[in-house]
XYZ file of C-alpha atoms in Angstrom:
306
model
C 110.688 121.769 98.144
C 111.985 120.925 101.856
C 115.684 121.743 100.685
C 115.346 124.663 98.412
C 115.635 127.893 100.289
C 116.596 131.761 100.390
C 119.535 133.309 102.329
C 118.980 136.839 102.058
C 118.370 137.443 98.744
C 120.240 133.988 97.365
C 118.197 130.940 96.767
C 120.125 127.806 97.437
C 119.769 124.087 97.108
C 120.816 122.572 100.329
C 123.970 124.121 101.240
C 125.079 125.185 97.604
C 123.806 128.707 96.102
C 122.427 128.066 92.741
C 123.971 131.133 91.585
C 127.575 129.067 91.947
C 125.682 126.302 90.236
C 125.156 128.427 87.220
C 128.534 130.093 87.255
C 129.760 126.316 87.223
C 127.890 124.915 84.394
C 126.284 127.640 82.730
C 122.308 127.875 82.008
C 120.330 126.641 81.134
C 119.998 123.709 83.789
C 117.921 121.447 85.641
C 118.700 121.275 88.923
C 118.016 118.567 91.582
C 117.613 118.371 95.257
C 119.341 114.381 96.445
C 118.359 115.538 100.394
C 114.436 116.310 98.537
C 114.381 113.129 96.413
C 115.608 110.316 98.910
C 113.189 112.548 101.400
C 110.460 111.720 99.445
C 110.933 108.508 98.321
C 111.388 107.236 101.988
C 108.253 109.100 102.970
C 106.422 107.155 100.377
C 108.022 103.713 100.501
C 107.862 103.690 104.558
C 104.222 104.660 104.379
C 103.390 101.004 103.401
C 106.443 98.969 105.411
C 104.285 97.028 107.465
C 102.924 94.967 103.913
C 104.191 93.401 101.408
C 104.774 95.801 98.508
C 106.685 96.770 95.899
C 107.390 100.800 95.254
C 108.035 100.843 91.303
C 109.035 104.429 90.417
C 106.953 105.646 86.959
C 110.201 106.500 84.724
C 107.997 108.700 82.479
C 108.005 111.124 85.471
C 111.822 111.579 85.721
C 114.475 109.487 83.374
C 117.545 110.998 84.393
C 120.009 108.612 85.052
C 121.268 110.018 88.124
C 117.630 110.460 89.624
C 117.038 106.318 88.534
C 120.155 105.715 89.691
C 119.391 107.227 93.673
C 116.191 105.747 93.955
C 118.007 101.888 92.613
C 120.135 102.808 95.448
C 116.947 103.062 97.898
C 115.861 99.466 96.482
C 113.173 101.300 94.214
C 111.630 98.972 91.335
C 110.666 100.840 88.144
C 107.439 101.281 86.095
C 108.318 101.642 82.390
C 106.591 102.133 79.488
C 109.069 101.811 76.677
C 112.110 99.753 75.800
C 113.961 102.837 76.114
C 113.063 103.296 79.713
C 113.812 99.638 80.003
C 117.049 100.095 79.188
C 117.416 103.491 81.429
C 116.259 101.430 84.609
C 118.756 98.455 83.844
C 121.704 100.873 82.992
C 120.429 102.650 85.976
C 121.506 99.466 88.411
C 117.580 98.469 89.036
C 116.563 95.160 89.603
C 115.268 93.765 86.762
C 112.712 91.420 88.751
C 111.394 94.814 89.974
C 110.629 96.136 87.132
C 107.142 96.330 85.936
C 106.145 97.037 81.949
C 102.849 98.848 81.582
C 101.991 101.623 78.819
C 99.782 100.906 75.768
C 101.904 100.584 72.773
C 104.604 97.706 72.991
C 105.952 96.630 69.865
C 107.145 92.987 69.559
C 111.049 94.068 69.784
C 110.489 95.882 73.086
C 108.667 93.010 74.470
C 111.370 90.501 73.215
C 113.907 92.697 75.180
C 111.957 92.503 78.238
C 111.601 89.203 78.191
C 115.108 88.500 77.898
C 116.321 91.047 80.492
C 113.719 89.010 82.960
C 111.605 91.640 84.353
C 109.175 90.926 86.977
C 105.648 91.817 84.950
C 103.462 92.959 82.211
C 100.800 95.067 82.454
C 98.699 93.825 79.101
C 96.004 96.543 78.168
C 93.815 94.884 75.088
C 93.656 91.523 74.130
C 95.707 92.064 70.953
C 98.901 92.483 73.154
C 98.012 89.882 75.239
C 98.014 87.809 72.327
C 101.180 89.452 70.542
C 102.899 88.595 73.772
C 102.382 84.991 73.824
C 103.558 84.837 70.919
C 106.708 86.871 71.050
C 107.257 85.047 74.523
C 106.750 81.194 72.743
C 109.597 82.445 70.372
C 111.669 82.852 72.832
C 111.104 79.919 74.342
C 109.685 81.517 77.853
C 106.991 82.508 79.733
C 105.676 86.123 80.791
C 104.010 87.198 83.652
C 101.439 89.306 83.204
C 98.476 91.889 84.921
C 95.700 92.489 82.810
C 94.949 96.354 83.019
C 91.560 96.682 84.054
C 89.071 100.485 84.068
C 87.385 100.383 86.913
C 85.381 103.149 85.515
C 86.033 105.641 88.619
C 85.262 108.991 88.223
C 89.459 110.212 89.894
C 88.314 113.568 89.942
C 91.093 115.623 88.154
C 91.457 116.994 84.594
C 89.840 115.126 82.078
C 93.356 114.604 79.735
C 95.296 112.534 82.997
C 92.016 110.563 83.518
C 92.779 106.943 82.603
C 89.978 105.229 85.211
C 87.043 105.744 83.016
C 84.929 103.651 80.416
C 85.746 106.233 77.620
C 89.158 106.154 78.062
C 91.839 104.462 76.022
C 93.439 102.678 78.752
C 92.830 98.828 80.291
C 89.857 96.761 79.606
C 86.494 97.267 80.965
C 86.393 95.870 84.115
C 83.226 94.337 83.617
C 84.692 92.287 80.757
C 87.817 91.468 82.352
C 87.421 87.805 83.825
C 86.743 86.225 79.703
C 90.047 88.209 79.070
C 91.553 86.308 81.668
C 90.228 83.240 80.991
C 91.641 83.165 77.792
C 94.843 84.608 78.817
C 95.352 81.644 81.532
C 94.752 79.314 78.131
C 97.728 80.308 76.498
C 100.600 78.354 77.301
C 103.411 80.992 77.200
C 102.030 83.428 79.851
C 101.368 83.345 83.421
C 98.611 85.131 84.459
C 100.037 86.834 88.502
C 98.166 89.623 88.705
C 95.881 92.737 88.225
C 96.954 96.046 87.472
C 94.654 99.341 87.766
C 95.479 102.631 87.517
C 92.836 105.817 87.292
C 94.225 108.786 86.569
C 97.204 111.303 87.630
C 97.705 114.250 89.992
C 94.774 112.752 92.125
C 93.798 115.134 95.788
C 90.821 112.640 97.186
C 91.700 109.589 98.658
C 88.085 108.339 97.999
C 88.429 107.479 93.937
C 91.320 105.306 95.002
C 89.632 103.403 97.506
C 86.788 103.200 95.236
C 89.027 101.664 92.419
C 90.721 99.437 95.053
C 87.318 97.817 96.093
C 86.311 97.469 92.757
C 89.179 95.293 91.869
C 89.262 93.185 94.732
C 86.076 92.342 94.062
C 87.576 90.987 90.967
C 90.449 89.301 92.368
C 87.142 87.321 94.253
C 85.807 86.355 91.185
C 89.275 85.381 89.381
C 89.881 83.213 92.470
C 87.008 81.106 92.226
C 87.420 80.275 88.820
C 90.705 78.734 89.629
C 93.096 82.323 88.537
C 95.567 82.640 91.068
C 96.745 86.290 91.734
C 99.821 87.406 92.974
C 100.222 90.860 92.447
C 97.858 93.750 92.977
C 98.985 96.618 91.105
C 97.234 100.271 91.942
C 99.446 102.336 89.767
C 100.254 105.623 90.883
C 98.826 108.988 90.992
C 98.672 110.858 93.594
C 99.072 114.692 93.361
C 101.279 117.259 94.350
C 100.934 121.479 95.239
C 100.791 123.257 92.202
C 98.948 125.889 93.565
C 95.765 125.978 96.062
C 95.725 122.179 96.439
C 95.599 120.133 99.322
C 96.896 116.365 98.447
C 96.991 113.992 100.674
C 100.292 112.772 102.424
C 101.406 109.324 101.462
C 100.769 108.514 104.901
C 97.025 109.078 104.779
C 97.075 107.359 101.351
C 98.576 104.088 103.094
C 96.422 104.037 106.182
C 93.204 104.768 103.482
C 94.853 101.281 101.243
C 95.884 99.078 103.566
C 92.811 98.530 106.085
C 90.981 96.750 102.215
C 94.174 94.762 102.313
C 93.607 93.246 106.112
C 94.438 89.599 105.859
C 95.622 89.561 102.026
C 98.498 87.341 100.783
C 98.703 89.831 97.659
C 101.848 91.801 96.840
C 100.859 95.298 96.674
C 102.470 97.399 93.467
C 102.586 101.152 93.581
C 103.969 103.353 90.630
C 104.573 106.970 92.103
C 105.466 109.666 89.994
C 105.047 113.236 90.513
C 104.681 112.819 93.957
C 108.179 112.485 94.347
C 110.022 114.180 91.636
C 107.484 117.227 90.917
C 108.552 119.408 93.326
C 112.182 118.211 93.899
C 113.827 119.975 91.189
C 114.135 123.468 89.285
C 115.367 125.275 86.021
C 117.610 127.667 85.765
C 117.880 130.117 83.009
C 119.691 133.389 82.612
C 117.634 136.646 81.800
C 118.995 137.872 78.235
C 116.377 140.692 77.712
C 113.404 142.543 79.180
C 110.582 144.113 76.662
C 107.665 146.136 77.546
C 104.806 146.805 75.617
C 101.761 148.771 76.409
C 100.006 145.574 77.546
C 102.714 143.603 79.274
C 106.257 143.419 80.317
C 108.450 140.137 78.382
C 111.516 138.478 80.329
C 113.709 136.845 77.430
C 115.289 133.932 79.038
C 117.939 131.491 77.713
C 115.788 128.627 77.967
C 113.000 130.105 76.082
């Protein structure tokens, strides 16, 4: 939090003390830092300026409007996973040709409305959506672009419950069985196969299951390549962690110089969906203290936004 900070005994946020915040508003209330957020975007985005990339902000992190609305401003994309975030990034003033769709569990009306607001990509996770999307796209008398989410089956090293990377988990198709699912995908005559999309887990602090992953999948790419699959887009998802406590994350520098080197003479468009590593430390609550209690074991604090 690079613009959160005490004078004497009052925190502020930037130049403002929180306590006139409160006063202000009244609690409870989030509170953002714009100095912390556009820090940390830039630190991110500028990591990887010297490729092509896209930086597609994961709305599940953060959907307030005014946060989507900054990093539009910045010339973010978005990563949704609803129609409701769809419509969050668009009202937000995004792009809509940087907006990439991922998430398992589309239904047919939220794919219709991203195909008519013209967003850049799908990220397709089983072959019953792929299907459902042709389908809904031939209605509408288009074509969709689409990644096929592929599990690497790399071990990301965090907690098991934000571990998306591995065979047993519910996310992307085995990568193993990915090139018949794009074979048959490139059949269908209302999508347009551009890409890959990969993404192994959240709040990640080793750089090694990522490059692990990204080998993995180019290795893939190869293979989709030579049977005549043309891809585009390279999408690594997002990820990377943050300080909760005792960790030591890498800085989206070191992240970069670890991706790009396995990108050395590539024509692909890299796609990056960070998260938490922006917003998670940019921002507070505030709450007022209504009571204390003390027992024999412990002492409560009774807050307003309890």
């Amino acid at each position: 939090m690079h613009h959160f900070h005490y004078k004497g005994q009052d925190l502020y946020c930037e130049q403002v003390p929180i306590s006139e915040v409160a006063q202000e508003v009244g609690t409870p209330f989030y509170l953002y830092s714009h100095a912390t957020l556009k820090q940390h975007y830039t630190a991110f985005d500028s990591a990887f300026k010297d490729i092509r990339h896209l930086t597609c902000f994961s709305v599940k992190s953060n959907s307030n409007l005014a946060i989507l609305r900054l990093f539009a401003s910045q010339g973010s994309g978005m990563d949704i996973v609803s129609g409701g975030e769809l419509y969050r990034a668009l009202k937000a003033g995004v792009e809509p040709e940087k907006i990439v769709y991922s998430g398992v569990g589309k239904r047919s009306e939220d794919l219709e409305y991203a195909l008519e607001s013209g967003i850049l990509m799908f990220n397709v996770e089983s072959t019953q959506e792929i299907q459902r999307l042709n389908e809904v796209a031939g209605s509408l008398g288009k074509k969709a672009r689409i990644a096929i989410r592929v599990n690497p089956d790399v071990d990301p090293g965090t907690h098991p419950y934000i571990a998306t990377g591995m065979r047993e988990n519910k996310f992307g198709i085995d990568i193993s069985e990915a090139l018949e699912h794009y074979m048959a995908a490139a059949g269908m005559k209302n999508l347009l196969v551009s890409g890959v999309s990969c993404h192994i887990g959240s709040q990640l602090t080793e750089l090694s299951p990522f490059v692990d992953a990204l080998r993995r999948v180019k290795e893939l790419i190869r293979k989709l390549n030579g049977a005549g699959i043309r891809i585009d887009y390279l999408d690594l998802g997002g990820g990377l962690g943050i300080t909760y406590r005792d960790e030591a994350p890498p800085h989206p520098k070191e992240y970069a110089n670890a991706i790009k080197p396995e990108l050395t003479g590539s024509q692909l468009t890299l796609i990056l969906e960070p998260g938490r590593v922006i917003v998670g430390n940019a921002g507070i609550l505030v709450t007022t203290v209504l009571y204390t209690k003390t027992t024999s074991q412990k002492t409560f604090i009774i807050v307003d936004a309890a």
